[in-house]
Coordinates of C-alpha atoms and ligand atoms in Angstrom, one line a residue:
M1 CA 0.0 0.0 0.0
G2 CA 1.4 3.4 -1.0
E3 CA 2.1 6.2 1.4
H4 CA 1.6 9.1 -1.0
I5 CA -1.5 11.0 -2.2
L6 CA -1.1 12.1 -5.8
V7 CA -2.9 15.3 -6.6
I8 CA -3.7 16.4 -10.2
D9 CA -4.4 20.1 -10.3
A10 CA -5.9 20.9 -13.7
G11 CA -5.9 24.7 -13.7
T12 CA -6.8 27.3 -16.2
T13 CA -3.2 28.2 -17.3
S14 CA -1.4 25.0 -16.3
T15 CA -1.8 21.5 -15.2
R16 CA 0.3 20.1 -12.3
A17 CA 0.8 16.9 -10.4
I18 CA 2.0 17.0 -6.8
A19 CA 2.7 14.1 -4.3
F20 CA 1.8 14.6 -0.7
T21 CA 2.7 12.5 2.3
A22 CA 0.0 11.7 4.9
D23 CA 1.5 14.5 7.2
G24 CA 1.1 17.1 4.4
R25 CA 4.6 17.3 3.1
A26 CA 4.7 18.1 -0.6
G27 CA 7.1 15.9 -2.6
P28 CA 7.8 15.6 -6.3
T29 CA 5.9 18.0 -8.6
A30 CA 5.5 18.2 -12.4
Q31 CA 3.9 21.0 -14.4
R32 CA 2.8 21.7 -18.0
P33 CA 1.5 25.0 -19.4
L34 CA -1.9 24.9 -21.1
T35 CA -2.5 26.6 -24.5
Q36 CA -5.2 29.3 -24.4
H37 CA -7.2 29.6 -27.6
Y38 CA -9.0 32.9 -28.3
P39 CA -10.9 32.2 -31.6
R40 CA -13.0 35.4 -31.3
P41 CA -13.3 38.4 -28.9
G42 CA -14.9 37.1 -25.7
W43 CA -14.3 33.4 -26.6
V44 CA -11.8 31.3 -24.6
E45 CA -11.2 27.6 -25.4
H46 CA -8.9 24.7 -24.3
D47 CA -8.0 21.5 -26.1
A48 CA -9.4 18.8 -23.8
N49 CA -6.9 16.3 -25.1
E50 CA -4.1 18.7 -24.1
I51 CA -5.5 18.8 -20.6
W52 CA -5.7 15.0 -20.5
Q53 CA -2.2 14.5 -21.9
A54 CA -0.7 17.1 -19.6
S55 CA -2.4 15.5 -16.6
L56 CA -1.2 12.0 -17.6
S57 CA 2.4 13.0 -18.3
C58 CA 2.6 15.1 -15.0
A59 CA 1.1 12.2 -13.0
R60 CA 3.5 9.7 -14.6
E61 CA 6.5 12.0 -14.0
V62 CA 5.6 12.3 -10.3
I63 CA 5.0 8.5 -10.0
A64 CA 8.3 7.8 -11.6
A65 CA 10.1 10.3 -9.2
L66 CA 8.5 8.5 -6.3
G67 CA 9.7 5.1 -7.5
G68 CA 6.5 3.6 -9.1
P69 CA 2.7 3.3 -8.7
D70 CA 2.9 1.2 -5.6
R71 CA 3.9 4.3 -3.7
I72 CA 0.5 5.9 -4.4
A73 CA -2.3 5.3 -1.9
A74 CA -4.9 7.4 -3.7
I75 CA -5.4 10.1 -6.3
G76 CA -7.3 13.4 -5.8
I77 CA -8.2 15.8 -8.7
T78 CA -8.9 19.5 -8.3
N79 CA -9.7 21.6 -11.3
Q80 CA -10.7 24.9 -13.0
R81 CA -14.5 25.0 -12.5
E82 CA -17.4 25.5 -15.0
T83 CA -15.3 24.8 -18.1
V84 CA -17.2 22.3 -20.3
V85 CA -15.8 19.3 -22.3
A86 CA -17.8 17.4 -24.9
W87 CA -16.7 13.9 -25.9
D88 CA -17.8 10.7 -27.6
K89 CA -18.1 7.9 -25.0
A90 CA -17.5 5.2 -27.7
S91 CA -14.2 6.6 -29.1
G92 CA -13.2 8.4 -25.8
E93 CA -12.2 11.4 -27.9
P94 CA -13.3 15.1 -27.4
V95 CA -15.7 16.2 -30.2
A96 CA -15.2 20.0 -29.7
R97 CA -12.9 22.4 -28.0
A98 CA -13.6 22.9 -24.3
I99 CA -15.4 26.2 -23.5
V100 CA -13.6 27.8 -20.7
W101 CA -15.3 29.5 -17.7
Q102 CA -14.1 33.0 -18.8
D103 CA -15.9 32.6 -22.2
R104 CA -18.7 35.1 -22.7
R105 CA -20.3 33.7 -25.9
T106 CA -23.5 32.9 -24.2
A107 CA -24.1 36.4 -22.8
E108 CA -27.1 37.0 -25.1
M109 CA -28.6 33.6 -24.2
C110 CA -28.3 34.5 -20.5
A111 CA -29.8 38.0 -21.0
A112 CA -32.8 36.5 -22.8
M113 CA -33.4 34.1 -20.0
K114 CA -33.1 36.9 -17.4
E115 CA -35.6 38.9 -19.4
A116 CA -38.0 35.9 -19.3
G117 CA -37.9 36.5 -15.5
R118 CA -36.4 33.2 -14.4
E119 CA -33.3 34.3 -12.6
A120 CA -34.8 34.4 -9.1
E121 CA -36.1 30.9 -9.5
V122 CA -32.8 29.6 -10.8
Q123 CA -30.9 31.4 -8.0
A124 CA -33.1 29.9 -5.3
A125 CA -32.7 26.4 -6.8
T126 CA -29.0 26.4 -7.7
G127 CA -27.4 29.3 -5.7
L128 CA -26.1 30.7 -9.0
L129 CA -27.0 33.6 -11.3
L130 CA -27.8 33.5 -15.0
D131 CA -24.3 34.3 -16.2
P132 CA -22.2 32.9 -19.1
Y133 CA -19.6 32.0 -16.4
F134 CA -21.6 28.8 -15.4
S135 CA -21.7 25.6 -17.5
A136 CA -25.3 25.1 -18.6
T137 CA -25.4 27.7 -21.4
K138 CA -22.0 26.6 -22.6
I139 CA -23.4 23.0 -23.0
R140 CA -26.5 24.3 -24.8
W141 CA -24.3 26.4 -27.1
L142 CA -22.2 23.3 -28.1
R143 CA -25.3 21.3 -28.8
D144 CA -26.8 24.0 -30.9
H145 CA -23.8 25.3 -32.8
D146 CA -21.0 22.8 -32.9
A147 CA -21.0 20.4 -35.8
G148 CA -18.7 17.9 -34.1
V149 CA -21.2 17.7 -31.1
R150 CA -24.3 17.5 -33.3
D151 CA -22.8 14.5 -35.3
V152 CA -22.6 12.3 -32.2
P153 CA -25.7 10.3 -31.3
A154 CA -27.2 11.3 -27.9
N155 CA -26.5 7.9 -26.4
R156 CA -22.8 8.3 -27.1
L157 CA -22.4 12.0 -26.4
A158 CA -21.0 13.0 -23.0
F159 CA -20.7 16.5 -21.4
G160 CA -18.8 17.2 -18.3
T161 CA -16.6 19.6 -16.4
V162 CA -12.8 19.0 -16.3
E163 CA -12.8 16.6 -13.3
S164 CA -15.5 14.6 -15.1
W165 CA -13.4 14.4 -18.3
L166 CA -10.2 13.4 -16.5
T167 CA -12.2 10.7 -14.5
F168 CA -13.6 9.3 -17.7
K169 CA -10.0 9.0 -19.2
L170 CA -8.4 7.7 -16.0
T171 CA -11.0 5.0 -15.5
G172 CA -11.7 4.1 -19.1
G173 CA -15.3 5.1 -19.1
A174 CA -16.9 6.2 -15.8
H175 CA -19.0 9.3 -16.4
L176 CA -19.1 11.1 -13.0
S177 CA -19.0 14.6 -11.6
D178 CA -18.5 15.5 -7.9
A179 CA -21.1 17.7 -6.2
S180 CA -18.8 20.7 -5.8
N181 CA -18.2 20.9 -9.6
A182 CA -21.8 19.9 -10.4
S183 CA -22.9 22.9 -8.2
R184 CA -21.3 25.3 -10.7
T185 CA -23.3 24.1 -13.7
L186 CA -26.7 25.6 -13.0
L187 CA -28.1 22.1 -13.4
L188 CA -27.8 20.9 -9.7
R189 CA -30.3 22.0 -7.1
L190 CA -28.4 22.8 -3.9
D191 CA -30.6 20.2 -2.2
G192 CA -30.9 17.8 -5.1
A193 CA -28.8 14.6 -5.1
Q194 CA -28.6 14.4 -9.0
L195 CA -28.7 16.9 -11.8
D196 CA -32.2 18.2 -12.0
A197 CA -34.6 17.1 -14.8
D198 CA -36.5 20.4 -14.8
L199 CA -33.4 22.5 -15.0
C200 CA -32.0 20.3 -17.8
Q201 CA -35.2 20.8 -19.7
W202 CA -35.2 24.5 -19.1
F203 CA -31.7 24.8 -20.5
G204 CA -32.5 22.4 -23.3
I205 CA -30.0 19.8 -22.3
D206 CA -30.5 16.0 -22.7
R207 CA -30.1 14.4 -19.3
Q208 CA -28.5 11.2 -20.7
T209 CA -25.5 13.2 -21.9
L210 CA -24.7 14.4 -18.4
P211 CA -22.6 12.7 -15.6
Q212 CA -23.8 11.0 -12.4
V213 CA -23.2 13.2 -9.4
V214 CA -21.0 11.6 -6.7
D215 CA -19.4 12.6 -3.4
T216 CA -16.3 14.9 -3.4
H217 CA -14.4 12.2 -1.5
G218 CA -14.6 8.5 -0.8
A219 CA -13.9 5.4 -2.9
L220 CA -15.2 7.2 -6.0
A221 CA -13.6 5.1 -8.8
V222 CA -10.5 3.2 -9.7
T223 CA -8.1 4.0 -12.6
S224 CA -7.6 1.4 -15.3
A225 CA -4.4 -0.6 -14.8
E226 CA -2.7 0.5 -18.0
V227 CA -3.0 4.2 -17.4
L228 CA -0.6 4.6 -14.4
G229 CA 0.9 1.2 -14.1
R230 CA -1.6 -0.4 -11.7
P231 CA -5.2 0.3 -10.6
I232 CA -5.2 3.3 -8.2
A233 CA -8.2 4.5 -6.1
L234 CA -9.6 7.8 -7.2
C235 CA -10.6 9.3 -3.8
A236 CA -11.3 13.0 -4.3
L237 CA -12.8 15.3 -7.0
I238 CA -13.2 18.9 -6.1
G239 CA -13.4 22.4 -7.7
D240 CA -10.3 24.5 -7.2
Q241 CA -11.9 27.2 -5.0
Q242 CA -13.6 24.6 -2.7
A243 CA -10.3 22.8 -2.5
A244 CA -8.5 25.9 -1.4
T245 CA -11.2 26.5 1.3
I246 CA -10.6 23.0 2.7
G247 CA -6.8 23.4 2.3
Q248 CA -7.1 26.5 4.4
G249 CA -8.9 24.5 7.1
C250 CA -12.2 26.3 6.9
L251 CA -14.1 23.4 8.3
T252 CA -16.4 25.2 10.7
P253 CA -19.3 27.5 9.8
G254 CA -18.1 31.1 9.6
E255 CA -14.5 30.2 8.7
A256 CA -13.6 32.0 5.5
K257 CA -10.7 32.2 3.0
A258 CA -9.7 34.8 0.5
T259 CA -7.4 34.2 -2.4
Y260 CA -5.7 37.3 -3.7
G261 CA -4.5 36.5 -7.2
T262 CA -5.3 38.3 -10.4
G263 CA -8.8 38.7 -8.9
A264 CA -10.0 37.9 -5.3
F265 CA -12.1 34.9 -4.4
M266 CA -13.8 34.6 -1.0
L267 CA -15.6 31.5 0.3
A268 CA -17.1 31.0 3.7
N269 CA -18.2 27.6 5.2
M270 CA -22.0 27.6 5.8
G271 CA -22.2 24.1 7.4
Q272 CA -25.4 22.2 6.5
T273 CA -27.4 25.4 6.0
L274 CA -28.6 25.9 2.5
P275 CA -26.9 29.2 1.3
R276 CA -29.4 31.9 0.3
S277 CA -28.1 35.3 -0.7
D278 CA -29.9 38.6 -0.9
H279 CA -26.7 40.2 -2.0
R280 CA -25.9 38.4 -5.2
L281 CA -23.3 36.1 -3.5
L282 CA -23.3 32.6 -4.8
G283 CA -24.4 29.5 -2.9
T284 CA -22.2 26.4 -3.7
V285 CA -21.4 22.9 -2.5
L286 CA -18.2 23.0 -0.4
Y287 CA -17.9 19.2 -0.2
Q288 CA -20.1 16.1 0.0
H289 CA -19.4 12.9 1.9
G290 CA -21.8 9.9 2.3
G291 CA -24.4 12.0 0.4
Q292 CA -24.3 14.7 3.1
R293 CA -23.4 18.2 1.9
T294 CA -21.5 21.1 3.5
Y295 CA -22.2 24.4 1.7
A296 CA -20.3 27.6 1.2
L297 CA -21.1 31.1 0.2
E298 CA -18.9 32.6 -2.4
G299 CA -18.1 36.1 -3.6
S300 CA -15.4 37.7 -5.7
A301 CA -13.8 41.0 -6.6
F302 CA -12.7 41.1 -10.3
V303 CA -9.6 43.2 -9.6
A304 CA -6.9 42.5 -7.0
G305 CA -3.4 41.7 -8.2
S306 CA -4.3 43.1 -11.7
L307 CA -4.4 46.5 -10.0
I308 CA -0.8 46.2 -8.9
Q309 CA 0.1 45.0 -12.5
W310 CA -1.6 48.1 -13.8
L311 CA 0.4 50.3 -11.5
R312 CA 3.5 48.6 -12.8
D313 CA 2.7 48.3 -16.6
S314 CA 0.4 51.3 -17.3
L315 CA 1.1 54.0 -14.7
R316 CA 4.7 52.7 -14.3
I317 CA 5.0 54.0 -10.7
I318 CA 6.5 50.7 -9.4
G319 CA 9.1 48.3 -10.9
N320 CA 7.6 45.1 -9.4
A321 CA 4.6 44.1 -7.3
A322 CA 6.5 43.5 -4.1
E323 CA 7.7 47.2 -4.1
T324 CA 4.2 48.3 -3.1
E325 CA 5.0 47.0 0.4
A326 CA 8.0 49.2 1.0
L327 CA 6.2 52.2 -0.6
A328 CA 3.2 51.7 1.6
R329 CA 5.4 51.6 4.7
S330 CA 7.4 54.7 3.6
V331 CA 4.5 57.1 4.3
E332 CA 2.3 57.7 7.4
G333 CA -0.9 57.3 5.4
S334 CA -2.3 57.6 1.9
G335 CA -3.1 61.3 2.6
E336 CA -6.7 61.6 1.2
V337 CA -6.0 59.3 -1.7
V338 CA -8.5 56.6 -2.4
V339 CA -8.5 54.0 -5.2
V340 CA -11.7 52.3 -6.4
P341 CA -10.4 49.4 -8.5
A342 CA -13.4 49.1 -10.7
L343 CA -11.3 48.8 -13.8
A344 CA -13.5 46.0 -15.1
G345 CA -16.7 47.0 -13.3
L346 CA -17.6 46.1 -9.7
G347 CA -18.3 42.5 -8.7
A348 CA -20.1 41.3 -5.5
P349 CA -21.8 42.8 -3.7
H350 CA -22.2 45.8 -6.1
W351 CA -22.5 43.9 -9.4
R352 CA -22.2 47.0 -11.6
A353 CA -20.6 46.1 -14.9
D354 CA -20.8 49.8 -15.9
A355 CA -18.8 51.1 -12.9
R356 CA -15.4 52.5 -13.7
G357 CA -12.3 52.9 -11.6
L358 CA -11.1 56.1 -9.9
I359 CA -8.3 57.6 -8.0
G360 CA -9.7 60.3 -5.7
G361 CA -8.5 62.7 -3.1
L362 CA -5.4 63.8 -4.9
S363 CA -3.4 66.9 -3.7
F364 CA 0.1 68.2 -4.5
A365 CA 1.3 66.2 -1.5
S366 CA 0.2 62.9 -3.2
G367 CA 3.0 60.9 -4.8
R368 CA 3.5 57.4 -5.9
A369 CA 3.9 56.1 -2.4
E370 CA 0.4 57.4 -1.5
I371 CA -1.1 55.9 -4.7
A372 CA 0.6 52.5 -4.1
R373 CA -0.6 52.5 -0.5
A374 CA -4.1 53.5 -1.5
A375 CA -4.1 50.6 -4.1
L376 CA -3.3 48.1 -1.3
E377 CA -5.8 49.7 1.0
A378 CA -8.5 49.1 -1.7
M379 CA -8.0 45.3 -1.1
A380 CA -9.0 45.7 2.5
H381 CA -11.9 47.9 1.5
Q382 CA -13.3 45.5 -1.1
T383 CA -12.8 42.6 1.4
H384 CA -14.8 44.6 4.0
D385 CA -17.7 45.1 1.6
L386 CA -17.8 41.4 0.9
A387 CA -17.5 40.6 4.6
T388 CA -20.5 42.8 5.2
A389 CA -22.5 41.1 2.4
F390 CA -21.5 37.6 3.7
A391 CA -22.6 38.6 7.3
A392 CA -26.0 39.9 6.0
D393 CA -26.5 36.5 4.2
G394 CA -25.8 34.6 7.4
A395 CA -22.1 33.9 7.1
R396 CA -20.4 36.2 9.6
W397 CA -16.6 35.6 9.2
T398 CA -14.9 34.6 12.4
R399 CA -11.4 35.0 11.0
L400 CA -10.0 35.2 7.5
R401 CA -7.4 32.9 6.0
I402 CA -5.6 34.4 3.0
D403 CA -3.5 33.0 0.1
G404 CA -2.7 33.8 -3.5
G405 CA 0.3 35.7 -4.9
M406 CA -0.7 39.0 -3.4
S407 CA -1.0 37.6 0.1
A408 CA 2.8 37.6 0.3
N409 CA 2.4 41.3 1.1
D410 CA 2.7 41.6 4.9
W411 CA 1.5 45.3 4.9
M412 CA -1.7 44.3 3.0
A413 CA -2.3 41.3 5.3
Q414 CA -2.1 43.6 8.4
D415 CA -4.3 46.2 6.7
I416 CA -7.0 43.6 6.0
A417 CA -6.9 42.5 9.6
D418 CA -7.2 46.2 10.7
I419 CA -10.1 47.1 8.5
L420 CA -12.0 43.8 9.1
A421 CA -11.2 43.9 12.8
L422 CA -10.5 40.2 12.5
T423 CA -7.5 38.0 12.8
V424 CA -6.0 37.2 9.4
E425 CA -4.1 34.0 9.0
R426 CA -1.6 33.1 6.2
P427 CA -0.2 29.6 5.9
A428 CA 3.5 29.0 5.3
F429 CA 2.5 26.5 2.6
V430 CA 0.5 28.5 0.1
E431 CA -0.5 25.7 -2.3
T432 CA -3.8 25.5 -0.6
T433 CA -5.7 24.2 -3.6
A434 CA -3.5 21.1 -4.0
L435 CA -3.3 20.6 -0.3
G436 CA -7.1 20.7 0.0
A437 CA -7.5 18.0 -2.7
A438 CA -4.8 15.9 -0.9
M439 CA -6.7 16.3 2.4
L440 CA -10.0 15.1 0.8
A441 CA -8.3 12.2 -0.9
A442 CA -6.6 11.2 2.3
V443 CA -10.0 11.1 4.1
G444 CA -11.5 9.4 1.1
A445 CA -8.9 6.7 1.2
G446 CA -9.2 6.2 5.0
V447 CA -5.7 7.5 5.6
H448 CA -7.2 10.1 8.0
P449 CA -10.6 9.5 9.7
S450 CA -12.1 13.0 9.1
L451 CA -11.3 16.3 7.5
N452 CA -10.6 17.8 10.9
A453 CA -8.0 15.0 11.5
A454 CA -6.6 15.6 8.0
A455 CA -6.3 19.3 8.7
A456 CA -4.6 18.7 12.0
A457 CA -2.1 16.3 10.4
M458 CA -1.5 18.0 7.0
R459 CA -1.8 21.8 7.4
G460 CA 1.5 23.4 8.4
S461 CA 2.3 26.5 10.4
V462 CA 0.6 29.9 9.8
A463 CA 1.5 33.5 10.3
E464 CA -1.2 35.6 12.2
F465 CA -2.0 39.3 11.7
T466 CA -4.1 40.7 14.6
P467 CA -6.1 43.9 14.2
A468 CA -4.5 46.9 15.8
M469 CA -6.3 49.9 14.2
A470 CA -8.2 52.5 16.3
D471 CA -12.0 52.4 15.6
D472 CA -12.1 56.0 14.5
V473 CA -9.3 55.5 11.9
R474 CA -11.1 52.5 10.5
A475 CA -14.4 54.4 10.4
E476 CA -12.8 57.3 8.5
R477 CA -11.1 55.0 6.0
L478 CA -14.4 53.2 5.3
A479 CA -16.4 56.4 5.0
R480 CA -13.9 57.8 2.4
W481 CA -14.1 54.5 0.5
H482 CA -17.9 54.4 0.4
R483 CA -18.0 58.0 -0.8
A484 CA -15.6 57.1 -3.6
V485 CA -17.6 53.9 -4.5
A486 CA -20.7 56.0 -4.9
Q487 CA -18.9 58.2 -7.4
A488 CA -17.6 55.2 -9.4
Ligands
ADP501 P1 -3.1 34.1 -10.5 O1 -3.2 32.7 -9.8 O2 -4.5 34.7 -10.6 O3 -2.4 34.1 -11.8 P2 -1.2 34.7 -8.4 O4 -1.9 34.1 -7.2 O5 0.0 34.1 -9.0 O6 -2.3 35.0 -9.5 O7 -0.9 36.2 -7.9 C1 -0.2 37.1 -8.8 C2 -0.7 38.5 -8.5 O8 -0.3 39.0 -7.3 C3 -0.2 39.5 -9.6 O9 -1.2 40.2 -10.1 C4 0.8 40.4 -8.8 O10 0.7 41.7 -9.2 C5 0.3 40.3 -7.3 N1 1.4 40.3 -6.4 C6 2.4 39.4 -6.3 N2 3.3 39.7 -5.2 C7 2.8 40.8 -4.7 C8 3.2 41.6 -3.6 N3 4.2 41.3 -2.8 N4 2.4 42.7 -3.3 C9 1.3 43.0 -4.0 N5 0.9 42.3 -5.1 C10 1.6 41.2 -5.4

């Protein structure tokens, strides 16, 4: 029996494989970049075979580095969510390019459905909004417009998200999707065990072309012997943001994580309570075990690290992202300067696609240090607005665990703690997505008895940032921010 968990992380820009030990140490790693195809403005596609081949070669490379497949106890897959693959079950080959989550080609379809007045009903059922981001309209588009898809008889046609595609290839034919990925399709009721017949009908999708919904962890399937050298148990399937939430140890209701990468993604554990949002946050399945679900509430800010890239590449007031920290520390405050990073509209809880960014409060005393500091302060402000929306929807954050490239900024981490008046925690091991999938697979394989036990054994040390800001300073910062948001 092997002692390692092999995680395949099929992301948007690259595919990786990482081996973990039962105590959470990361071993050999392999990575392949993934080609992005942009056939038209607003369209984003991947080659599903490239995802499969990259996953397979990364997995084989890591297995070889460990000394063979006998060293692997179980496999966990985590993946970019919402992206749709279409394939022929008989040939095992993709029949169209995968439509990626970022793809906006179904915007008109979504607008028409919204106009028909169905969004409230869909949101209540699925936790999601009628947006091209989610899978259902992408599936419908492929069925209507792709000749390769239309040529395949319905009893041979398969649709699935990326974990579903990889599972099919690894097992040589199982057509499964886990509940966390299925909860991003618009076809799963938050309280429904399987994809919903009425929702499928409403989106015009043939139920027989869709996967069976299974737990996120457990004895889910077994790989075919020839793929990795011997049959290996597939013990976890989980969407990337849910995996990061588990990797951050957010296992109790109210525990929340924020990933600050290009954009910022926040998820809070809701326990067994069905998430319902009055603030356009998303309700989603965090994980499912033995048919029982734990839910999360999710919100995102479109612009986070991309604001820092903009300071570097367009304004050219910094040479690299890390320089913002020294600049922020070099001044007592941002003066009156406030940045609203609505460069691509405002996401949750505002949802104003037409909003535009602004830099306000400039005076002759404002220099690049004030602007850089105000840009970092904007991260705490956006996070505060989301925390307020989460609390209003029943998920009051008890502390915030951060990760992503931007979380390396200590000044920003402290500022977020100060503005939220909450302890902010940052793990030393920042690959929380892969770690989360490894934790689930370890529980799924019986290596650890529970997620709490897996977290205790596998999560490493953390740095803590405790709030130290005076209440009046915080109130003044937030008042200035809210005035600026109203202008944007
Ligand atoms: P993604 O996964 O979305 O590609 P990453 O998690 O790799 O993004 O984070 C990269 C982003 O973080 C970049 O936009 C970069 O500008 C920002 N970033 C990286 N280091 C710092 C830092 N020390 N301070 C502020 N921003 C940073």
